[in-house]
Every structure is written in structure tokens, then in C-alpha cells.
């Protein structure tokens, strides 16, 4: 950008602006950031939730840990992309994974957070079937670390399921942000099917035990439940391609989560259920395909089923 | 060589003699333990793997014939799984982990080196007194008395039931006054295949023991459910109740998984007059915090490795007492000795950092049936970071400070006093005018 001595201040300002926008566009093109990509909204929503949690709810996570997780996720994505020969570096997915891990995962040492980010992004490159990765990255890291605890003899990391509290307005905040996200990707069906099934199980259990309705109402006002439903299980890249199979998957995950929570008495039922059942998604896709090939989901062109 | 050794020895002795008993985190002044709160029960839970030991103590001060305890337990309890603890041990752990008030003394701003002043004597801890209210019932249908024991001054029965009406009738017939609203709660536990641990005072044994107050009962069992049943306690309660839960674990801090855990405001400076009113201050602060969170949160008041403390609100709890509370995995050398004659009490000193494998978490919950409809469910995290409820007094320098630094110091005091007053008002909701008046009476008025 060249500035001449006869340029007035507004002219200089305009030139700086256009030069910046130009270079931004160039950067975004080489980084594969499409401003119409619905994932931008997901990143915005997750960032707001993280900021709210850190500032208002007193989450036990430092900003330095968040930075570490994001940096590790981006670095792993970059290196992984280079290893398998991806043409362009996509920062959106690692940002989403990093933000999810920042919101959900707690660890005594930052090294475990780094490991989680590496496991999450790494699983996308390594654990694949038929050209598609199997696990939602954040879910894989959470499941692997928590499941590994009894094997290695100690618990390096944990989730705090009640960190959101049950204030109803927090739930509304989630919902409105979630709708924003999903209106683009149109995968609300799996989120709603999961929530409906899980809430139905909560109420059925209360009726069976003779508990007052305050208990299932309180249980369903869980920020963790909404976060899981709208941001984790609804991941379009790791859920079945057909609507029918998505609903089946949602119902089975809800039942498994309830079993882990209320029969096995483990607090991380949601995460574990998805972790254990994700490998079944390719099977469900196979069952659904038959002769007609269902189009694969791609973020650049959201598909309506 | 001999001179060198002697010189080293002399200088080392001089160093230790000159080093004052200056606590890093302030001189301990007072604590706010469970006795402050009415209707507060104390429970100690020691858990490793699935092995759980629950020690229950509360303030029962009524007729011993009316005392009854009904606790849902996951399995039939054998006689060797029950023992009687001592109030003193539970009170000791309560005192050790209680929120604490500490004080600092500002040095002379005109002199470069701070001169530590002697710590004020702390208020002596009052004797512990706690007892539980328990009711018992009478025989009924569908109720199986799995076992009956007399342990210490208690007659204990382990019951299983097929349905809650039969159990309620049985318990009422036995003289336990079960409130009407308890039947659905009992039904819920029966459906979850839980048994009922029921205890009553055996008056003859109680006279023999000579204890004035009822002693805590400890029950040990194996279960994957890391929980504390609170629902029965809320059935007939008039108003919310307080419970202090003291968790002893191996790996790290314990938190609730079905209610939000919040850290109590800590490390705040408050005006000096709070020294005489620390109990009132802490109660007001806790009340304000509870109101702010809609009485829906569980408060963390202390999370620390039992091997050290800074400042210490009580003498360290010896290993044998920790084992008595259920922390049977305790290893390592004995905790540092209690006060030696001629030295200030240990609680006035910092304890040397030496790490142990017992971690204590102190949770304070105020609950009733509306805001806490579910039993408390817990998980042990790997978080070993330290947290304590600590409130700080800073005594201003009262001598003459005629140097430039002294004038700067005097100006800074005004700002500091205003901040302390504002902090106190926000935390407790006390009237600002009252606060300022009391501060002025204690030498903390703006100059």
C-alpha cells in the first residue's frame, strides 16, 4: 500500500481499510475460512459460553489453560494435515474442539489438557472408517482420558457436570445460542430426539420411584445436558447421515447415558454413552444406505435430509 | 575446620533465634466452625475406591429417649462395620478446616526493615458438643429386621422393607416418630434396594459410658454410589438446615456432581473490628452468599492436603485420629507433634510443608426440600490445589511516622479503610454507616 504526501487523512484511512480487508480475504482463502460456514456461529456460541462460565460461574479453568488447549489443537491439526497431505489448513474444527475441551475438561496438570487436545484432533486423522472419522474429537478425548483412569491407576482429568448450576435462564441462553447454530446445519433432529428421550427417562424414573417432580425438573435443567445435546451429539460429521438413523442413534445414546448415570452410578454418563456408541455410526450408515447412496455431510454446503 | 563448623553452628543458631514466629499467610486469630450454625449437622466421609466410612454427628440436646437416627444404607451392615467415634475427633477436624481470620501488623513506614510483632493469643476453641436426633419405629408388615446390635450407647437395627407404609408403621410402633411426608422418600429408597440403619439410645449403656453427650456413629460399607442421603432430613424440617461435610480422600478434592460447587469468598481484607465479631461476620457473609445463589449451591470452605496448613486454625490431626475417622490408607510418618512447652501453640506457626496422602475437603450446604430435592452425589477429582476460607485484618501502624513515606502511608490508609468497609458491606449486607462507626471506634477512621 503506497501513501502519497498529497493524500488526505480519510484517503489514507480508506486505503488502510481496503488493504487490511484484502489481506484478510487472502488469509481466509488460504486458511479455508468461508464466512458462510455455519461453524463460525458455533465458535461464537462456545466462546460466549466459555466466557460466561469463566467470568460469572467461576469455572475452575485458567485462561492460560484455554490458550494451551487451543494452541495444541491448532498445532495438531496443522501437523496432522501436513502428514496426510491435506491441501489447506482448516482452523475452525480445532477451534471448536479446543473451546469444547476448555469448557468441559479439568485437569490437575496442564500436560493432561495438552494430551487431551492432541488425542482429540489426532483421532480425526487416525480413527476413520470409510473416509469419515468416527468420534467427535472432544468426546473422544474426554472418553479416553476418563476411561483410562482405572487402567493407569489415577484420574488425570475430570468433568464437573454441575458446573452450570440449574438456573433456568442459563438454559435459555443455551437454547437460543443453539438454535442459532443449528438453523444453519439443520441437525436439530438428533439433538431434540436425544433430549426428548433422556428427559422422558428422567420423568419415568421419578414416577417409578415415587419421587416428587421437582427432582426430574431439576435434573433436566442441566447446562451440561444442553451443551451435550446441541454441541456434541449433534456433530454432523460423526452422526448418521439419514434422519431415521440419527433418531435411532439419539434414542440409544440417551438410554445408554441413563444406564451409566443411574445404574452404574458414574457421573459422566452422557460423555461415555456417546464415546462407546460412536463406533456404531458407520454400521447405521451402512444399514441405511441399501442401494441409494446418501450424500455425505460437508460444512461448505449444509445438506437437508 | 573446627572454627568453621562452630561458626556455622553459631550463625545457624542465631538465625533460628532471630527468626520470629511469622506466619506467611498471617497470624491466626479466630475461626468460624460448625458450632456457629444452628441446626448444623457434621458428617465425615472417608472414601477410597468404593470403601466408604461415614461418621455422623449432630447437635442433639433433647431428651435421650426421644433420640433416633434413620439412615438409608446400600447394604446390610455387619456389627464390625459399625463403631462409635468421639466428638472430639470430629470437632478437631471441623476446627482444623474451618474458615479462619488472620491478622498482619503494618511495619513503621519510616524504617526500611519490617519488625514483626508478637501474635495475639487466639481464642481457645470451645469444647465440642454434638449429638444426633434419631427416631425409631415399631414392628410392621413387610419389614425384615436383618440384624440387631448394641454398639456403645446405641441400639442399632438394620431393616429392609418391601413397601414404605409397612416400614413407616413399624418404625412408628417402635417409637420412632416418622413424619407423614417421609413415606414417599422411604418408598424411593426401598425401590432402589436400600436398607435402613436405625439407631436409638440404650439408656443403660449410656449411663455406663458416663458421656454427657451422644457420640458420633460410624458406618462403613462398599458401594459404587458416592452419595449422602439428605432427603429424609428435609421432610419435617422447619426451614433450611446446614450441613458441614468433611471429606477425607486419597487423590484430591471432592465436589458434588448434581449441584453446583462454589468457593466461598476468600482472601479478603476486612476492618479490624471484625476480630470481635468474626462469627457474626462469617454467618452474615454465608447468609448473603446463599441468598445470592438462590440457596442452590454447595460451598467449598477448605480443600487442603492434611500434611500441612498455613495458617493453621488448629493443631494438626494425628494419623491415628484420621484412621479412626475412616482414612485407613494413611501412611507416612506421624504428623508433626503438637505444641511443645515453651513454644507458641502449633496453630500459631506455619506447619512445614510435607505432603501426606490424605486430602480434606470441607463442604458447607444449606438445604431444604425445595432447593435440594435430590440426595447429594459426589465425585473425587484429581485437584489437589489448596483453598481455604481466609479473612485478613491489617492493623495500621500507630506510631509517629514523620518521614515522606509516612505521609504517603497515611494517605494510602484512607483508601484502604474505604475498601475494607466496601468489601464488608458487599459481603455481609451490613449497613455502611454502622460499619464506619465501628471502624472509627477501632482506630480505623479516615484522617
XYZ file of C-alpha atoms in Angstrom:
752
model
C 0.000 0.000 0.000
C 1.512 3.291 -1.019
C 0.802 6.615 0.665
C 1.384 9.879 -1.159
C 2.162 13.180 0.509
C -0.940 14.708 -1.061
C -3.246 12.076 0.464
C -5.742 13.372 2.982
C -6.423 11.549 6.227
C -9.691 9.939 5.091
C -7.993 8.739 1.929
C -5.218 7.152 3.940
C -7.799 5.604 6.188
C -9.680 4.145 3.252
C -6.517 2.707 1.798
C -5.546 1.077 5.098
C -9.014 -0.419 5.387
C -9.055 -1.821 1.886
C -5.539 -3.180 2.241
C -6.492 -4.912 5.507
C -9.664 -6.377 4.057
C -7.727 -7.533 1.039
C -5.125 -9.298 3.105
C -7.825 -10.765 5.360
C -9.594 -12.202 2.364
C -6.345 -13.603 1.100
C -5.581 -15.137 4.507
C -9.047 -16.564 4.846
C -8.850 -18.104 1.387
C -5.610 -19.867 2.125
C -6.863 -20.900 5.566
C -10.124 -22.191 4.196
C -12.320 -19.869 6.264
C -15.597 -19.431 4.467
C -17.568 -16.669 6.168
C -20.751 -18.514 5.279
C -19.537 -21.585 7.136
C -22.012 -22.284 9.937
C -19.154 -23.238 12.225
C -18.403 -19.583 12.819
C -21.618 -19.438 14.803
C -20.621 -22.487 16.759
C -17.311 -20.851 17.640
C -19.081 -17.653 18.679
C -21.558 -19.584 20.817
C -18.872 -21.691 22.501
C -16.695 -18.638 23.133
C -19.585 -16.820 24.768
C -20.426 -19.828 26.903
C -16.804 -20.209 27.959
C -16.510 -16.517 28.788
C -19.758 -16.653 30.771
C -18.642 -19.737 32.632
C -15.229 -18.297 33.478
C -16.477 -14.845 34.437
C -19.836 -15.476 36.083
C -19.917 -19.089 37.185
C -16.375 -19.319 38.467
C -15.214 -22.203 36.300
C -12.037 -23.760 37.607
C -10.068 -23.131 34.434
C -7.357 -20.559 33.778
C -7.112 -18.524 30.606
C -3.598 -19.866 30.169
C -5.023 -23.402 30.098
C -7.548 -22.337 27.467
C -4.770 -20.832 25.370
C -2.738 -24.019 25.749
C -5.611 -26.225 24.647
C -6.398 -24.065 21.618
C -2.765 -23.811 20.594
C -2.244 -27.571 20.898
C -5.395 -28.313 18.936
C -4.419 -25.951 16.129
C -0.871 -27.283 16.040
C -2.028 -30.911 15.960
C -4.445 -30.112 13.145
C -1.702 -28.390 11.179
C 0.792 -31.206 11.647
C -1.812 -33.873 11.009
C -2.898 -32.108 7.850
C 0.667 -31.946 6.620
C 1.221 -35.641 7.390
C -1.758 -36.829 5.380
C -1.261 -34.213 2.699
C -4.304 -32.010 3.151
C -4.289 -29.087 0.734
C -5.406 -26.408 3.175
C -5.246 -25.794 6.900
C -8.716 -25.657 8.485
C -8.634 -23.838 11.837
C -12.370 -23.995 12.536
C -12.644 -27.584 13.678
C -9.691 -27.438 16.067
C -11.048 -24.171 17.469
C -14.426 -25.776 18.151
C -12.781 -28.835 19.696
C -10.459 -26.657 21.761
C -13.300 -24.496 23.044
C -15.386 -27.573 23.928
C -12.483 -29.074 25.836
C -11.867 -25.762 27.617
C -15.470 -25.688 28.763
C -15.692 -29.332 29.788
C -12.308 -30.713 30.773
C -10.473 -30.072 34.027
C -7.061 -31.414 34.926
C -4.594 -31.054 37.743
C -1.675 -30.558 35.375
C -1.704 -28.612 32.072
C 0.090 -31.540 30.404
C -3.134 -33.544 30.532
C -5.004 -30.741 28.792
C -2.396 -30.754 26.019
C -2.687 -34.523 25.732
C -6.453 -34.211 25.514
C -6.208 -31.714 22.655
C -3.738 -33.963 20.830
C -5.902 -37.053 21.325
C -8.971 -35.171 20.160
C -7.532 -33.838 16.920
C -5.372 -36.900 16.343
C -8.393 -39.180 16.487
C -9.803 -37.432 13.423
C -6.825 -38.498 11.347
C -6.269 -41.923 12.825
C -9.647 -43.401 13.757
C -11.516 -43.416 10.478
C -13.848 -45.715 8.584
C -14.851 -45.421 5.000
C -13.285 -41.988 4.637
C -15.007 -40.475 7.667
C -13.732 -40.020 11.223
C -15.731 -41.918 13.810
C -15.506 -39.948 17.046
C -16.474 -36.390 17.816
C -12.957 -35.142 18.689
C -13.747 -33.541 22.055
C -15.861 -36.520 23.060
C -13.057 -38.913 22.158
C -10.521 -37.088 24.309
C -12.894 -36.906 27.276
C -13.915 -40.530 26.996
C -10.370 -41.797 26.542
C -8.918 -39.855 29.477
C -11.690 -40.759 31.888
C -11.812 -44.378 30.772
C -8.050 -44.676 31.087
C -8.169 -43.675 34.747
C -8.708 -47.115 36.267
C -6.139 -48.561 33.870
C -3.360 -46.159 34.812
C -4.344 -46.120 38.478
C -5.151 -42.453 38.844
C -7.519 -39.868 37.419
C -5.625 -37.274 35.431
C -8.683 -35.347 34.278
C -12.353 -34.951 35.090
C -15.603 -33.250 34.117
C -17.734 -31.218 36.514
C -21.264 -31.983 35.354
C -22.899 -29.481 37.701
C -20.675 -26.506 36.947
C -23.501 -24.701 35.177
C -25.975 -24.888 38.051
C -29.647 -25.182 37.263
C -30.642 -21.569 36.875
C -33.286 -21.564 34.169
C -32.066 -18.530 32.433
C -28.761 -20.219 31.742
C -30.752 -22.920 29.987
C -32.491 -20.326 27.888
C -29.176 -18.826 26.962
C -28.019 -22.194 25.726
C -31.160 -22.809 23.761
C -31.128 -19.542 21.939
C -27.489 -19.916 21.023
C -28.013 -23.482 19.979
C -30.862 -22.637 17.682
C -28.627 -20.099 16.086
C -26.077 -22.777 15.385
C -28.404 -25.435 14.233
C -30.585 -23.380 11.953
C -27.648 -23.467 9.581
C -26.676 -27.105 9.858
C -30.213 -28.471 10.265
C -29.255 -31.271 12.596
C -31.721 -30.235 15.280
C -33.435 -33.595 14.861
C -30.777 -35.578 16.691
C -30.472 -33.016 19.481
C -34.206 -32.916 20.067
C -34.596 -36.688 19.796
C -31.840 -37.170 22.364
C -33.230 -34.580 24.774
C -36.780 -35.862 24.460
C -35.694 -39.437 25.169
C -33.423 -38.547 28.076
C -35.968 -36.238 29.725
C -38.654 -38.891 29.273
C -36.397 -41.396 31.031
C -35.818 -38.931 33.882
C -39.539 -38.468 34.411
C -40.289 -42.169 34.042
C -37.688 -42.942 36.678
C -39.210 -40.389 39.033
C -42.665 -41.872 38.555
C -41.332 -45.383 39.206
C -39.535 -44.319 42.385
C -42.418 -42.146 43.531
C -40.151 -39.109 43.617
C -41.563 -35.574 43.530
C -41.470 -33.910 40.098
C -39.009 -31.333 41.418
C -36.305 -33.960 41.005
C -36.566 -34.667 37.249
C -37.253 -30.985 36.609
C -34.044 -30.093 38.384
C -32.174 -32.870 36.600
C -33.214 -31.663 33.193
C -32.280 -28.047 33.922
C -28.680 -29.008 33.424
C -26.396 -26.877 31.314
C -24.221 -29.906 30.730
C -27.180 -31.763 29.232
C -27.972 -28.950 26.804
C -24.316 -28.485 25.883
C -24.060 -32.178 25.110
C -27.288 -32.253 23.109
C -26.704 -29.160 20.992
C -22.928 -29.118 20.636
C -21.643 -32.647 20.966
C -24.061 -35.338 19.886
C -25.329 -33.107 17.094
C -21.919 -33.036 15.397
C -22.921 -33.619 11.790
C -19.652 -35.291 10.806
C -19.852 -38.116 13.324
C -23.558 -38.866 13.343
C -25.589 -40.946 10.870
C -26.325 -39.419 7.506
C -30.037 -40.211 7.399
C -32.640 -38.670 9.664
C -34.149 -42.031 10.559
C -30.826 -43.434 11.759
C -29.978 -40.225 13.608
C -33.118 -40.538 15.673
C -32.400 -44.204 16.377
C -28.867 -43.277 17.404
C -30.122 -40.463 19.646
C -32.550 -42.766 21.447
C -29.925 -45.448 22.028
C -27.368 -42.937 23.330
C -29.950 -41.452 25.703
C -30.805 -44.882 27.088
C -27.135 -45.792 27.499
C -26.417 -42.464 29.225
C -29.272 -43.033 31.678
C -27.988 -46.541 32.390
C -24.475 -45.296 33.120
C -25.787 -42.471 35.324
C -28.472 -44.274 37.309
C -27.470 -47.934 37.312
C -23.681 -47.849 37.183
C -23.637 -44.613 39.215
C -20.960 -42.883 37.129
C -21.483 -39.129 36.743
C -20.138 -38.937 33.174
C -22.952 -40.908 31.566
C -23.503 -38.590 28.607
C -19.869 -38.492 27.517
C -19.332 -42.225 27.995
C -22.510 -43.221 26.178
C -21.545 -41.291 23.064
C -17.951 -42.493 23.315
C -18.962 -46.152 23.485
C -21.647 -45.919 20.781
C -19.894 -43.750 18.189
C -18.284 -46.780 16.520
C -21.818 -47.947 15.688
C -22.491 -44.949 13.456
C -20.780 -46.410 10.351
C -22.883 -49.525 10.857
C -26.061 -47.471 10.960
C -24.977 -45.656 7.817
C -24.413 -48.987 6.083
C -27.833 -50.221 7.139
C -29.472 -47.073 5.858
C -27.693 -46.979 2.538
C -29.016 -50.033 0.782
C -28.871 -49.166 -2.865
C -29.319 -45.409 -2.640
C -26.132 -43.531 -1.830
C -26.853 -40.813 0.730
C -24.870 -37.619 0.231
C -22.105 -37.067 2.789
C -22.281 -34.041 5.052
C -19.941 -31.174 4.226
C -19.778 -27.868 6.094
C -19.465 -25.806 2.952
C -22.821 -26.977 1.672
C -25.198 -27.855 4.506
C -27.439 -30.691 3.430
C -31.070 -31.071 4.385
C -32.237 -34.640 4.996
C 37.743 -26.680 60.150
C 36.571 -26.749 63.760
C 36.175 -22.947 63.673
C 34.126 -23.185 60.503
C 31.783 -25.751 61.990
C 31.430 -23.696 65.146
C 30.815 -20.532 63.159
C 28.215 -22.286 61.070
C 26.545 -23.659 64.173
C 26.528 -20.267 65.866
C 25.168 -18.472 62.835
C 22.553 -21.136 62.348
C 21.503 -20.796 65.966
C 21.413 -17.011 65.598
C 19.270 -17.322 62.530
C 16.773 -19.607 64.172
C 16.690 -17.497 67.317
C 16.132 -14.303 65.367
C 13.540 -15.792 63.056
C 10.206 -14.866 64.539
C 7.083 -16.988 64.528
C 5.919 -15.099 61.467
C 3.247 -16.931 59.571
C 3.400 -16.499 55.824
C -0.337 -16.235 55.491
C -0.930 -14.103 58.550
C -1.137 -14.701 62.259
C -4.080 -16.901 63.090
C -6.747 -15.096 65.116
C -10.047 -16.963 65.137
C -12.135 -19.468 63.242
C -15.723 -19.967 62.209
C -16.524 -23.615 62.858
C -19.728 -25.594 62.715
C -20.910 -24.521 66.157
C -21.788 -21.123 64.676
C -24.671 -22.532 62.724
C -27.919 -23.644 64.241
C -29.333 -26.965 63.128
C -25.970 -27.854 61.622
C -25.007 -31.469 61.370
C -21.458 -32.633 60.803
C -20.647 -35.624 58.677
C -17.192 -37.009 57.984
C -16.908 -39.213 54.899
C -13.696 -41.099 54.243
C -13.644 -42.745 50.845
C -11.120 -44.659 48.774
C -12.241 -46.701 45.797
C -15.647 -47.994 46.806
C -14.856 -48.224 50.504
C -16.793 -45.573 52.384
C -16.814 -44.691 56.077
C -19.485 -42.248 57.207
C -19.272 -40.676 60.670
C -22.409 -38.830 61.691
C -22.508 -36.193 64.403
C -25.088 -33.547 65.093
C -26.302 -31.241 67.831
C -28.898 -33.171 69.694
C -29.665 -31.624 73.045
C -33.049 -33.022 73.928
C -34.338 -35.993 75.847
C -32.215 -39.059 75.108
C -35.326 -41.194 74.975
C -36.511 -39.153 72.002
C -33.299 -39.599 70.049
C -33.496 -41.658 66.849
C -31.431 -41.967 63.697
C -32.711 -43.390 60.397
C -30.173 -43.564 57.568
C -30.577 -45.376 54.243
C -27.547 -47.577 53.536
C -26.695 -49.570 50.416
C -26.126 -52.974 52.064
C -26.875 -54.900 55.224
C -24.336 -53.690 57.759
C -22.478 -56.198 59.927
C -21.550 -55.453 63.523
C -17.870 -54.988 62.699
C -18.846 -52.291 60.206
C -20.208 -50.081 62.973
C -18.256 -48.185 65.568
C -18.686 -45.270 67.903
C -16.444 -42.308 67.320
C -15.563 -39.411 69.603
C -16.990 -35.918 69.280
C -13.539 -34.555 69.994
C -12.109 -36.093 66.836
C -14.883 -34.762 64.618
C -14.655 -31.361 66.291
C -10.898 -31.356 65.768
C -11.272 -31.888 62.028
C -14.015 -29.260 61.977
C -11.752 -26.751 63.730
C -8.786 -27.611 61.528
C -10.686 -26.920 58.308
C -12.833 -24.019 59.471
C -12.689 -20.610 57.772
C -10.092 -18.544 59.608
C -9.324 -14.975 60.483
C -5.730 -13.833 60.336
C -4.001 -10.577 61.150
C -0.981 -8.656 59.978
C 0.680 -5.655 61.560
C 1.881 -2.893 59.296
C 5.527 -2.009 59.873
C 6.763 1.524 60.546
C 6.771 3.130 57.091
C 9.842 5.162 58.019
C 12.001 2.168 58.824
C 13.239 0.000 55.933
C 13.051 -3.396 57.661
C 9.747 -4.709 58.992
C 9.785 -5.641 62.673
C 7.420 -8.478 63.395
C 5.209 -8.048 66.415
C 4.094 -10.842 68.678
C 0.964 -12.599 67.640
C -2.117 -12.046 69.730
C -3.299 -15.041 71.652
C -6.043 -16.769 69.828
C -9.412 -17.565 71.275
C -9.415 -21.008 72.811
C -11.595 -23.461 70.982
C -14.717 -24.258 72.946
C -15.464 -27.833 73.813
C -17.302 -29.741 71.185
C -20.818 -30.854 71.731
C -22.831 -32.700 69.227
C -25.472 -35.327 69.198
C -27.872 -36.727 66.696
C -31.575 -36.814 66.768
C -32.845 -40.165 65.682
C -36.163 -41.781 65.877
C -37.113 -45.381 65.924
C -40.249 -47.155 64.991
C -42.182 -50.288 65.803
C -42.671 -53.619 64.089
C -44.698 -53.611 60.913
C -45.512 -55.722 57.876
C -43.060 -56.417 55.104
C -40.218 -55.283 57.305
C -37.345 -57.670 57.859
C -35.004 -56.997 60.742
C -31.791 -58.056 59.048
C -29.686 -57.566 62.150
C -29.714 -56.065 65.610
C -26.745 -54.925 67.664
C -25.855 -52.857 70.679
C -22.794 -50.793 69.909
C -21.615 -48.343 72.537
C -24.611 -46.480 73.901
C -26.804 -47.260 70.880
C -29.265 -49.989 69.996
C -28.947 -50.466 66.271
C -31.135 -52.343 63.817
C -30.657 -52.901 60.099
C -34.005 -53.121 58.352
C -35.114 -53.971 54.878
C -38.663 -53.334 53.766
C -40.969 -54.234 50.934
C -43.023 -51.086 50.999
C -42.914 -47.773 52.756
C -46.257 -47.883 54.569
C -45.245 -51.060 56.341
C -41.875 -49.585 57.243
C -43.428 -46.354 58.488
C -45.927 -48.259 60.630
C -43.182 -50.457 62.045
C -40.964 -47.503 62.900
C -43.844 -45.557 64.460
C -44.844 -48.578 66.517
C -41.291 -48.894 67.758
C -41.462 -45.317 68.997
C -39.690 -43.569 66.154
C -41.899 -40.630 65.215
C -41.696 -40.758 61.450
C -43.278 -37.634 59.928
C -46.082 -38.159 57.421
C -44.147 -36.841 54.432
C -41.381 -39.386 54.917
C -43.259 -42.329 53.396
C -42.662 -41.399 49.726
C -38.986 -40.769 50.435
C -38.696 -44.138 52.154
C -40.523 -45.694 49.205
C -37.950 -44.259 46.805
C -35.109 -45.787 48.827
C -36.908 -49.129 49.067
C -37.314 -49.206 45.279
C -33.562 -48.602 44.992
C -32.996 -51.665 47.143
C -31.512 -49.747 50.040
C -31.548 -50.907 53.643
C -32.206 -48.742 56.685
C -29.763 -48.212 59.514
C -31.808 -47.317 62.549
C -30.340 -46.319 65.906
C -31.763 -45.491 69.317
C -30.107 -44.705 72.637
C -29.737 -47.593 75.061
C -30.146 -45.669 78.320
C -28.407 -48.251 80.483
C -25.323 -48.344 78.284
C -25.354 -44.572 78.028
C -25.237 -44.191 81.815
C -22.401 -46.699 81.973
C -20.381 -44.772 79.411
C -20.711 -41.625 81.506
C -20.606 -39.400 78.441
C -22.696 -36.271 78.735
C -23.365 -36.029 75.032
C -24.172 -38.601 72.428
C -21.182 -39.758 70.469
C -20.986 -39.936 66.691
C -21.764 -43.215 64.937
C -19.537 -44.501 62.148
C -20.770 -46.903 59.483
C -18.507 -48.480 56.871
C -19.589 -50.111 53.634
C -18.694 -50.754 49.998
C -20.701 -49.055 47.297
C -20.186 -47.501 43.853
C -22.620 -44.738 44.863
C -20.668 -41.841 46.328
C -23.536 -40.027 47.940
C -25.013 -38.589 51.119
C -28.735 -39.047 51.709
C -30.309 -35.757 52.792
C -33.907 -36.214 51.741
C -35.174 -37.764 54.964
C -33.762 -34.843 56.890
C -35.743 -32.315 54.876
C -39.124 -33.946 55.375
C -40.169 -32.405 58.652
C -37.642 -29.636 58.940
C -38.938 -26.160 59.713
C -36.771 -24.089 57.444
C -33.440 -24.790 55.823
C -30.745 -26.734 57.612
C -26.978 -26.560 57.466
C -24.632 -29.450 56.995
C -20.858 -29.462 57.102
C -19.420 -32.365 55.131
C -15.782 -33.182 55.756
C -14.385 -35.468 53.076
C -11.183 -37.419 53.533
C -9.838 -38.816 50.272
C -6.597 -40.008 48.802
C -6.402 -38.308 45.429
C -7.900 -34.855 45.705
C -10.814 -32.526 46.188
C -14.382 -33.820 46.253
C -17.219 -31.965 44.566
C -20.930 -32.528 44.085
C -21.980 -33.780 40.649
C -25.634 -32.828 40.855
C -25.368 -29.421 42.499
C -23.092 -26.539 41.663
C -19.983 -26.183 43.859
C -18.977 -22.616 44.637
C -15.903 -21.407 46.513
C -16.724 -19.217 49.475
C -15.298 -15.671 49.055
C -11.808 -15.803 50.482
C -8.567 -13.877 50.958
C -10.397 -10.611 51.527
C -9.338 -7.783 53.825
C -11.935 -6.698 56.323
C -11.970 -3.997 59.010
C -10.306 -4.688 62.327
C -13.479 -4.660 64.400
C -14.384 -7.967 62.761
C -11.965 -9.538 65.222
C -14.585 -9.280 67.951
C -17.356 -10.251 65.580
C -15.807 -12.881 63.350
C -18.579 -15.369 63.986
C -21.268 -12.823 63.177
C -19.327 -11.732 60.110
C -18.996 -15.231 58.737
C -22.633 -16.066 59.359
C -23.765 -12.852 57.646
C -21.435 -13.483 54.730
C -22.644 -17.040 54.335
C -26.289 -15.936 54.521
C -25.679 -13.290 51.832
C -23.919 -15.758 49.572
C -26.677 -18.332 49.960
C -29.300 -15.746 49.089
C -27.307 -14.651 46.055
C -27.190 -18.194 44.723
C -30.825 -18.910 45.486
C -29.813 -21.480 48.096
C -28.936 -23.836 45.244
C -25.195 -24.176 45.642
C -22.812 -26.166 47.785
C -19.966 -24.104 49.225
C -16.333 -25.122 49.364
C -14.748 -23.757 52.541
C -11.499 -25.724 52.632
C -9.583 -28.047 50.331
C -6.089 -28.925 51.509
C -3.536 -31.655 51.907
C -3.691 -32.756 55.576
C 0.091 -32.812 55.757
C 0.396 -29.064 56.159
C -1.521 -25.854 56.762
C -0.825 -22.127 56.583
C -2.109 -20.615 58.749
C -3.240 -23.471 60.931
C -6.608 -22.992 62.606
C -5.984 -25.929 64.921
C -3.283 -28.402 65.829
C -2.731 -30.968 63.082
C -4.904 -34.049 63.268
C -2.709 -37.026 64.171
C -2.659 -40.049 61.887
C -4.342 -42.350 64.379
C -7.302 -39.974 64.609
C -7.535 -39.867 60.810
C -7.597 -43.652 60.750
C -10.302 -43.565 63.423
C -12.349 -41.364 61.083
C -12.061 -43.963 58.343
C -8.956 -42.859 56.445
C -7.437 -46.313 56.797
C -4.996 -45.749 53.935
C -2.941 -43.146 55.839
C 0.794 -43.785 55.514
C 3.934 -41.847 56.104
C 5.452 -40.575 59.305
C 3.311 -39.218 62.053
C 2.141 -35.652 61.646
C 4.257 -33.019 63.383
C 3.961 -33.008 67.132
C 1.508 -30.814 68.894
C 2.689 -27.880 70.950
C 5.862 -28.302 72.923
C 6.147 -26.489 76.242
C 7.791 -23.101 75.903
C 6.809 -22.704 72.265
C 3.763 -20.936 70.892
C 0.935 -23.336 70.039
C 1.415 -25.060 66.703
C -1.602 -23.307 65.317
C 0.269 -20.053 65.571
C 3.046 -21.343 63.441
C 3.153 -22.387 59.891
C 3.348 -26.103 59.538
C 6.240 -27.322 57.422
C 5.095 -28.474 54.038
C 5.418 -32.182 53.944
C 2.515 -33.611 51.995
C 0.555 -36.620 53.062
C -1.806 -38.882 51.228
C -4.924 -37.575 52.927
C -6.776 -34.693 51.347
C -9.566 -32.946 53.224
C -12.485 -31.171 51.527
C -14.893 -29.110 53.627
C -18.276 -28.502 52.035
C -20.988 -26.405 53.640
C -24.512 -26.757 52.342
C -27.720 -25.043 53.431
C -30.619 -27.053 52.103
C -34.320 -27.705 52.176
C -36.667 -29.927 50.207
C -37.382 -27.320 47.508
C -33.885 -26.284 46.544
C -32.173 -29.608 47.225
C -34.707 -32.243 46.190
C -32.057 -34.854 45.317
C -29.588 -36.578 47.601
C -26.058 -35.208 47.263
C -23.949 -37.126 44.754
C -20.182 -36.668 44.761
C -17.094 -37.393 42.743
C -13.457 -37.262 43.715
C -11.369 -35.149 41.359
C -7.600 -35.136 40.948
C -7.484 -31.493 42.014
C -5.004 -31.074 44.854
C -4.802 -27.304 44.685
C -5.247 -25.636 48.044
C -8.138 -23.445 49.046
C -9.143 -22.041 52.398
C -11.636 -19.533 53.693
C -9.260 -16.834 54.903
C -10.142 -13.351 56.070
C -7.481 -10.765 56.732
C -7.110 -7.971 59.243
C -4.375 -5.415 58.721
C -3.531 -3.345 61.742
C -2.289 0.092 60.701
C 0.948 1.411 62.150
C 0.023 3.636 65.081
C 3.313 5.258 65.926
C 4.725 8.543 64.624
C 5.811 8.391 61.013
C 7.293 11.773 60.259
C 9.045 10.931 57.021
C 7.797 11.351 53.479
C 6.986 7.664 53.249
C 4.949 8.075 56.415
C 2.744 10.717 54.804
C 2.217 8.533 51.723
C 1.337 5.695 54.055
C -1.249 7.811 55.894
C -2.911 8.715 52.589
C -2.958 5.101 51.466
C -4.693 4.169 54.706
C -7.759 6.223 53.808
C -8.143 4.340 50.569
C -7.579 1.054 52.326
C -10.150 1.745 55.049
C -12.717 2.689 52.430
C -12.019 -0.513 50.501
C -12.288 -2.654 53.612
C -15.603 -1.044 54.505
C -16.946 -1.556 50.994
C -15.818 -5.199 50.971
C -17.507 -5.852 54.278
C -20.735 -4.185 53.172
C -20.843 -6.202 49.954
C -20.075 -9.496 51.629
C -22.415 -9.192 54.607
C -25.076 -6.690 53.600
C -24.400 -4.757 56.803
C -25.253 -1.077 56.904
C -22.360 1.102 55.765
C -22.961 3.721 58.463
C -22.710 1.055 61.172
C -19.526 -0.255 59.635
C -17.909 3.163 59.545
C -18.927 3.866 63.120
C -17.374 0.630 64.370
C -14.266 1.211 62.317
C -13.847 4.683 63.830
C -14.241 3.184 67.300
C -11.403 0.784 66.492
C -8.964 3.350 65.207
C -9.788 2.989 61.564
C -11.261 6.372 60.786
C -10.248 8.473 57.793
C -7.599 11.005 58.754
